[in-house]
Amino acid sequence: MKNFLCSCGQVLFFENTLCTHCHRRLGFDPVSRNLLALDPVRDLRSDATLWWRAAQTGQFYHRCRNDTEFDLCNWLVTTPGQPYCLACSLNQTVPGVRVDNDWQQCHRWWRSMEQAKRRLLFTLLELGLPVQSKSENPQFGLAFAFLEDWRSNPLVDEAHVLTGHAKGLITVNLAEADHVLREQARQRFGESYRTLLGHFRHESGHYYFERLIVTAADHEEFRALFGDERADYDLAIEDYYRVGMERERRADMISAYAQVHPLEDWAECWAHYLHMVDTLETAEQFGLTRGEQTVDLCIEQQIEQWSQVSVMLNSLNRSMGLEDAYPFVLSAQTLNKIRFVHRKIYPNSTPKQTVASVGMHP
């Protein structure tokens, strides 16, 4: 993630909506991928705000409807006549507005969902990956559904909503935004890492598998690394949850869940690639790494820097009495899979001398 500055020089976070120094409203432009300070442009007859002008560039924008109505979004509308920004235009289903006492909690969870989704989209845009809505591309467009089940809303019909992906639609159970419920699930399934952003990155891997693995050569290379994705998926999932934590963990796999099926192994490696490139960009912005910009690094340089940064992250967490931020060790086989992910995103990249297995925590 990049660092952002207000026009007054104040350091900003990606999620900020107001500058704490000059008190300007802030908005993120997904085209320039910059967080902008905004000045209202008012109708002199009614004093209503018609537009918002960026102090840094002079460009004019509208605020997203999910910002003006629900205070959930800080992305700007760049297409005239559209009510929603790029991120919110991808929403197919969102929590319903309620008047009961649980709405504030639901609103907080929805906000967390939107923040994680926007962080995912920022990285996808930085990588130059296609981000299209279903209205733009009905066959291959991307959409999101945030659904409730009885755990978060006893009034809905669904007893249990599964987080997953199908035909471009990424569904995330709203209960995943609850820290307590998510931690309970992490412990129940024996996972060393479970975050809302991790869910979004993982499920996006399933979506981009269908966009990037298209030729016979792609599938042949994929199967040599991950296995045959044509294996019965439903049977594999059923077997995984039947055996549960009693399953022996394979040391060459990036996580226990990666053992379920080749498509889950791909999605796990895809998510870890996004973890790596986004965190390395943050580290570079704060001067923790040296050399070229992250986007200009070859995959071997990224892996080498990641081995250093992840150890530092874990050491900092341990100094605070927290669990490791990145509790994984990447085997040589896993690194080859991450290299494959990189090649699918950057098909014209030139391979260089490879790094062997990397221990990611001391």
Coordinates of C-alpha atoms in Angstrom, one line a residue:
M1 CA 0.0 0.0 0.0
K2 CA 1.3 3.5 -0.9
N3 CA 1.6 6.4 1.5
F4 CA -0.7 9.3 0.9
L5 CA -0.4 13.0 1.7
C6 CA -3.1 15.7 2.0
S7 CA -2.6 18.9 0.1
C8 CA -1.6 20.4 3.5
G9 CA 1.2 17.8 3.9
Q10 CA -0.6 15.7 6.5
V11 CA 0.1 11.9 6.3
L12 CA -3.1 10.0 5.4
F13 CA -4.2 6.4 5.7
F14 CA -6.0 4.7 2.8
E15 CA -9.3 4.6 4.8
N16 CA -9.3 8.2 5.9
T17 CA -12.3 10.4 5.0
L18 CA -11.2 13.6 6.7
C19 CA -7.8 15.3 7.1
T20 CA -7.2 15.8 10.9
H21 CA -5.0 18.9 10.1
C22 CA -6.9 21.0 7.5
H23 CA -10.3 19.2 8.0
R24 CA -10.8 18.8 4.3
R25 CA -12.9 15.9 3.1
L26 CA -10.9 13.2 1.4
G27 CA -11.7 10.9 -1.5
F28 CA -9.8 8.1 -3.3
D29 CA -9.5 8.3 -7.1
P30 CA -9.2 4.7 -8.4
V31 CA -7.9 6.0 -11.8
S32 CA -4.9 7.9 -10.5
R33 CA -4.9 5.7 -7.3
N34 CA -4.4 8.7 -5.1
L35 CA -6.2 9.9 -2.0
L36 CA -7.2 13.5 -2.7
A37 CA -8.2 16.5 -0.5
L38 CA -11.6 17.9 -1.7
D39 CA -13.2 21.3 -1.7
P40 CA -17.0 21.6 -2.2
V41 CA -18.3 23.3 -5.3
R42 CA -21.7 24.8 -4.4
D43 CA -24.7 25.9 -6.3
L44 CA -24.9 29.6 -5.4
R45 CA -28.7 29.6 -5.7
S46 CA -29.4 26.7 -3.3
D47 CA -26.0 26.3 -1.5
A48 CA -26.2 22.6 -2.3
T49 CA -22.9 20.9 -3.1
L50 CA -22.9 19.9 -6.8
W51 CA -19.3 18.7 -7.2
W52 CA -16.1 18.2 -5.2
R53 CA -12.9 19.6 -6.6
A54 CA -9.5 18.0 -5.8
A55 CA -7.1 20.5 -4.2
Q56 CA -4.1 18.6 -5.7
T57 CA -5.3 18.4 -9.3
G58 CA -8.3 20.6 -9.8
Q59 CA -10.4 17.7 -11.2
F60 CA -14.1 17.4 -10.3
Y61 CA -15.8 14.4 -8.7
H62 CA -19.0 13.2 -7.1
R63 CA -19.0 11.3 -3.8
C64 CA -20.2 7.7 -3.9
R65 CA -23.8 7.1 -2.7
N66 CA -22.5 4.6 -0.1
D67 CA -20.5 7.6 1.3
T68 CA -23.3 10.2 1.3
E69 CA -26.0 7.8 2.5
F70 CA -24.2 5.3 4.7
D71 CA -20.8 6.7 5.5
L72 CA -19.2 3.5 4.3
C73 CA -17.0 4.5 1.4
N74 CA -14.3 7.0 0.5
W75 CA -13.9 6.3 -3.2
L76 CA -14.9 8.9 -5.7
V77 CA -17.2 8.5 -8.7
T78 CA -15.2 9.1 -11.9
T79 CA -17.9 8.3 -14.4
P80 CA -20.5 11.1 -14.9
G81 CA -24.0 10.1 -14.1
Q82 CA -23.1 7.0 -12.0
P83 CA -24.2 6.8 -8.4
Y84 CA -21.5 4.5 -7.2
C85 CA -17.7 4.4 -7.3
L86 CA -15.8 1.5 -9.0
A87 CA -15.6 -0.5 -5.7
C88 CA -19.3 -0.1 -4.8
S89 CA -20.5 -0.7 -8.3
L90 CA -19.3 -4.3 -7.9
N91 CA -21.7 -5.0 -5.1
Q92 CA -24.5 -7.4 -6.0
T93 CA -25.9 -8.0 -2.5
V94 CA -25.3 -5.9 0.7
P95 CA -26.8 -6.1 4.2
G96 CA -30.3 -4.6 4.3
V97 CA -30.9 -1.4 6.2
R98 CA -32.7 -2.2 9.5
V99 CA -34.3 -0.1 12.2
D100 CA -33.6 -2.5 15.1
N101 CA -30.8 -2.2 17.7
D102 CA -28.6 -4.5 15.7
W103 CA -28.2 -2.1 12.8
Q104 CA -25.2 -0.3 14.3
Q105 CA -23.3 -3.6 14.6
C106 CA -24.3 -4.7 11.1
H107 CA -23.2 -1.3 9.8
R108 CA -19.7 -1.8 11.5
W109 CA -19.4 -5.2 9.9
W110 CA -20.4 -3.9 6.5
R111 CA -17.9 -1.1 6.8
S112 CA -15.2 -3.6 7.6
M113 CA -16.2 -5.6 4.5
E114 CA -16.0 -2.6 2.3
Q115 CA -12.6 -1.6 3.7
A116 CA -11.1 -5.1 3.1
K117 CA -12.6 -5.2 -0.4
R118 CA -11.2 -1.8 -1.3
R119 CA -7.7 -2.9 -0.2
L120 CA -8.0 -5.9 -2.4
L121 CA -9.1 -3.8 -5.4
F122 CA -6.3 -1.3 -4.8
T123 CA -3.7 -4.2 -5.2
L124 CA -5.5 -5.6 -8.2
L125 CA -5.4 -2.2 -9.9
E126 CA -1.8 -1.7 -8.9
L127 CA -1.0 -5.1 -10.6
G128 CA -2.8 -4.0 -13.8
L129 CA -5.4 -6.8 -13.5
P130 CA -8.8 -6.4 -15.1
V131 CA -11.5 -5.1 -12.7
Q132 CA -14.8 -5.1 -14.5
S133 CA -18.4 -5.2 -13.2
K134 CA -21.1 -7.6 -14.4
S135 CA -22.8 -4.8 -16.2
E136 CA -19.6 -4.1 -18.1
N137 CA -18.8 -7.7 -18.8
P138 CA -21.7 -10.1 -18.0
Q139 CA -19.7 -13.2 -18.7
F140 CA -16.4 -12.4 -17.0
G141 CA -17.3 -9.5 -14.7
L142 CA -16.6 -9.4 -10.9
A143 CA -19.2 -9.0 -8.2
F144 CA -19.5 -9.3 -4.4
A145 CA -22.3 -10.5 -2.1
F146 CA -22.1 -9.9 1.7
L147 CA -24.7 -12.3 3.1
E148 CA -26.0 -12.8 6.6
D149 CA -27.0 -16.1 8.3
W150 CA -28.5 -16.9 11.6
R151 CA -25.3 -16.2 13.5
S152 CA -25.5 -12.5 12.6
N153 CA -29.3 -12.0 11.9
P154 CA -31.9 -14.5 13.1
L155 CA -34.5 -13.0 10.8
V156 CA -32.8 -14.2 7.5
D157 CA -33.6 -17.6 5.9
E158 CA -30.1 -18.9 5.6
A159 CA -28.8 -21.1 8.5
H160 CA -25.3 -21.0 7.2
V161 CA -23.7 -18.9 4.4
L162 CA -20.4 -20.2 3.0
T163 CA -17.7 -17.8 1.8
G164 CA -16.8 -18.7 -1.7
H165 CA -16.7 -17.9 -5.4
A166 CA -18.9 -19.0 -8.3
K167 CA -18.8 -17.5 -11.9
G168 CA -17.3 -14.2 -10.9
L169 CA -19.4 -13.7 -7.7
I170 CA -17.4 -13.6 -4.5
T171 CA -19.7 -14.3 -1.5
V172 CA -18.4 -13.5 2.0
N173 CA -20.4 -14.3 5.2
L174 CA -20.9 -11.0 7.1
A175 CA -20.1 -12.9 10.3
E176 CA -16.5 -13.0 9.1
A177 CA -16.3 -9.3 10.0
D178 CA -16.9 -10.1 13.7
H179 CA -13.6 -10.6 15.4
V180 CA -14.9 -13.0 18.0
L181 CA -16.7 -15.3 15.5
R182 CA -13.8 -15.2 13.1
E183 CA -11.3 -16.2 15.9
Q184 CA -13.6 -19.0 17.0
A185 CA -13.6 -20.3 13.4
R186 CA -9.8 -20.0 13.2
Q187 CA -9.3 -22.1 16.3
R188 CA -12.0 -24.6 15.3
F189 CA -10.3 -25.3 11.9
G190 CA -6.8 -25.1 13.3
E191 CA -5.8 -22.2 11.1
S192 CA -2.7 -20.1 11.8
Y193 CA -4.0 -17.2 9.9
R194 CA -7.6 -16.0 9.2
T195 CA -8.4 -12.4 8.3
L196 CA -11.2 -10.6 6.4
L197 CA -8.7 -9.3 3.8
G198 CA -7.2 -12.8 3.5
H199 CA -10.7 -14.1 2.6
F200 CA -11.1 -11.5 -0.2
R201 CA -7.6 -12.2 -1.5
H202 CA -8.2 -15.9 -1.5
E203 CA -11.6 -15.8 -3.3
S204 CA -10.2 -13.4 -5.9
G205 CA -7.7 -16.1 -6.7
H206 CA -10.6 -18.4 -7.8
Y207 CA -11.9 -15.5 -10.0
Y208 CA -8.6 -14.8 -11.7
F209 CA -7.9 -18.5 -12.3
E210 CA -10.7 -18.4 -14.8
R211 CA -9.3 -15.1 -16.3
L212 CA -5.6 -16.0 -16.5
I213 CA -5.4 -19.8 -16.9
V214 CA -7.0 -20.1 -20.3
T215 CA -4.7 -21.9 -22.8
A216 CA -3.8 -25.6 -23.0
A217 CA -0.2 -24.7 -22.1
D218 CA -1.4 -22.8 -19.0
H219 CA -3.4 -25.8 -17.8
E220 CA -0.5 -28.2 -18.4
E221 CA 1.9 -26.0 -16.5
F222 CA -0.7 -25.6 -13.7
R223 CA -1.3 -29.3 -13.3
A224 CA 2.5 -30.0 -13.2
L225 CA 2.7 -27.7 -10.1
F226 CA -0.7 -27.9 -8.4
G227 CA -2.3 -31.1 -9.6
D228 CA -5.3 -31.7 -11.8
E229 CA -8.0 -29.1 -11.1
R230 CA -10.6 -31.4 -12.8
A231 CA -10.7 -33.7 -9.7
D232 CA -14.1 -33.8 -8.0
Y233 CA -14.2 -30.6 -5.9
D234 CA -17.3 -31.3 -3.8
L235 CA -15.9 -34.7 -2.8
A236 CA -12.6 -33.1 -1.9
I237 CA -14.3 -30.5 0.3
E238 CA -16.4 -33.1 2.0
D239 CA -13.4 -35.3 2.7
Y240 CA -11.4 -32.3 4.1
Y241 CA -14.0 -31.3 6.7
R242 CA -14.8 -34.9 7.6
V243 CA -11.1 -35.6 8.5
G244 CA -10.6 -32.0 9.9
M245 CA -7.7 -31.3 12.2
E246 CA -6.7 -35.0 12.3
R247 CA -5.3 -34.7 8.7
E248 CA -1.5 -34.7 8.6
R249 CA -0.2 -31.4 7.4
R250 CA 2.1 -31.6 4.3
A251 CA 5.3 -29.6 4.8
D252 CA 5.5 -28.6 1.2
M253 CA 2.0 -27.0 1.1
I254 CA 1.5 -23.4 2.0
S255 CA -1.4 -24.1 4.4
A256 CA -3.5 -27.0 5.5
Y257 CA -6.4 -25.7 3.4
A258 CA -4.2 -25.8 0.3
Q259 CA -4.3 -29.6 0.6
V260 CA -8.1 -29.7 -0.1
H261 CA -7.9 -29.4 -3.9
P262 CA -5.5 -28.0 -6.6
L263 CA -7.9 -25.0 -7.0
E264 CA -7.6 -24.2 -3.3
D265 CA -3.8 -24.5 -3.4
W266 CA -3.8 -22.0 -6.3
A267 CA -6.1 -19.6 -4.4
E268 CA -3.9 -19.9 -1.2
C269 CA -0.8 -19.1 -3.2
W270 CA -2.5 -16.3 -5.1
A271 CA -3.5 -14.8 -1.7
H272 CA 0.0 -15.0 -0.4
Y273 CA 1.4 -13.4 -3.5
L274 CA -1.0 -10.4 -2.8
H275 CA 0.1 -10.4 0.8
M276 CA 3.7 -10.2 -0.3
V277 CA 3.4 -7.5 -3.0
D278 CA 1.2 -5.2 -0.9
T279 CA 3.2 -5.5 2.3
L280 CA 6.5 -5.0 0.4
E281 CA 5.1 -1.8 -1.1
T282 CA 4.2 -0.6 2.4
A283 CA 7.7 -1.5 3.6
E284 CA 9.3 0.4 0.7
Q285 CA 7.2 3.5 1.3
F286 CA 8.4 3.6 4.9
G287 CA 12.1 3.1 3.9
L288 CA 12.3 -0.5 5.3
T289 CA 13.5 -1.9 2.0
R290 CA 16.0 -0.4 -0.4
G291 CA 16.4 -0.4 -4.1
E292 CA 13.9 -0.4 -6.9
Q293 CA 10.1 0.2 -6.5
T294 CA 8.3 -3.0 -5.7
V295 CA 6.4 -3.1 -9.0
D296 CA 9.8 -3.0 -10.8
L297 CA 11.3 -5.9 -8.9
C298 CA 11.6 -9.3 -10.4
I299 CA 9.9 -12.2 -8.5
E300 CA 13.3 -13.4 -7.1
Q301 CA 14.0 -10.0 -5.6
Q302 CA 10.5 -9.8 -4.2
I303 CA 10.9 -13.3 -2.6
E304 CA 14.3 -12.2 -1.1
Q305 CA 12.9 -9.0 0.3
W306 CA 9.8 -10.8 1.6
S307 CA 12.0 -13.3 3.6
Q308 CA 13.6 -10.3 5.4
V309 CA 10.4 -8.2 5.9
S310 CA 8.3 -11.1 7.2
V311 CA 10.9 -12.0 9.8
M312 CA 11.0 -8.4 10.9
L313 CA 7.2 -8.3 11.1
N314 CA 7.1 -11.4 13.2
S315 CA 9.8 -10.1 15.5
L316 CA 7.9 -6.8 16.0
N317 CA 4.8 -8.7 16.8
R318 CA 6.6 -10.9 19.3
S319 CA 8.0 -7.8 21.0
M320 CA 4.5 -6.7 21.5
G321 CA 3.4 -10.1 22.9
L322 CA 1.3 -10.8 19.8
E323 CA 1.2 -13.9 17.5
D324 CA 3.3 -13.9 14.3
A325 CA 1.9 -11.6 11.6
Y326 CA 3.0 -14.1 9.0
P327 CA 3.1 -17.6 10.5
F328 CA 4.2 -19.5 7.4
V329 CA 7.3 -21.2 6.0
L330 CA 7.4 -21.2 2.2
S331 CA 8.8 -24.4 0.8
A332 CA 10.7 -24.7 -2.5
Q333 CA 7.6 -26.1 -4.1
T334 CA 5.4 -23.3 -2.8
L335 CA 7.8 -20.7 -4.1
N336 CA 7.6 -22.3 -7.5
K337 CA 3.8 -22.0 -7.3
I338 CA 4.1 -18.3 -6.3
R339 CA 6.5 -17.8 -9.3
F340 CA 3.8 -19.3 -11.5
V341 CA 1.2 -16.8 -10.1
H342 CA 3.7 -14.0 -10.9
R343 CA 4.2 -15.2 -14.5
K344 CA 0.4 -15.3 -15.1
I345 CA 0.1 -11.7 -13.9
Y346 CA 3.2 -10.6 -15.7
P347 CA 3.5 -13.0 -18.7
N348 CA 6.4 -11.1 -20.2
S349 CA 8.6 -11.2 -17.0
T350 CA 12.1 -12.6 -17.4
P351 CA 13.1 -15.4 -15.0
K352 CA 16.3 -14.8 -13.0
Q353 CA 18.3 -16.9 -10.6
T354 CA 15.8 -18.6 -8.3
V355 CA 15.7 -18.5 -4.5
A356 CA 15.4 -21.8 -2.7
S357 CA 13.0 -22.4 0.2
V358 CA 12.4 -19.4 2.5
G359 CA 11.8 -19.6 6.3
M360 CA 9.3 -16.8 7.0
H361 CA 9.4 -16.7 10.8
P362 CA 12.3 -17.3 13.2

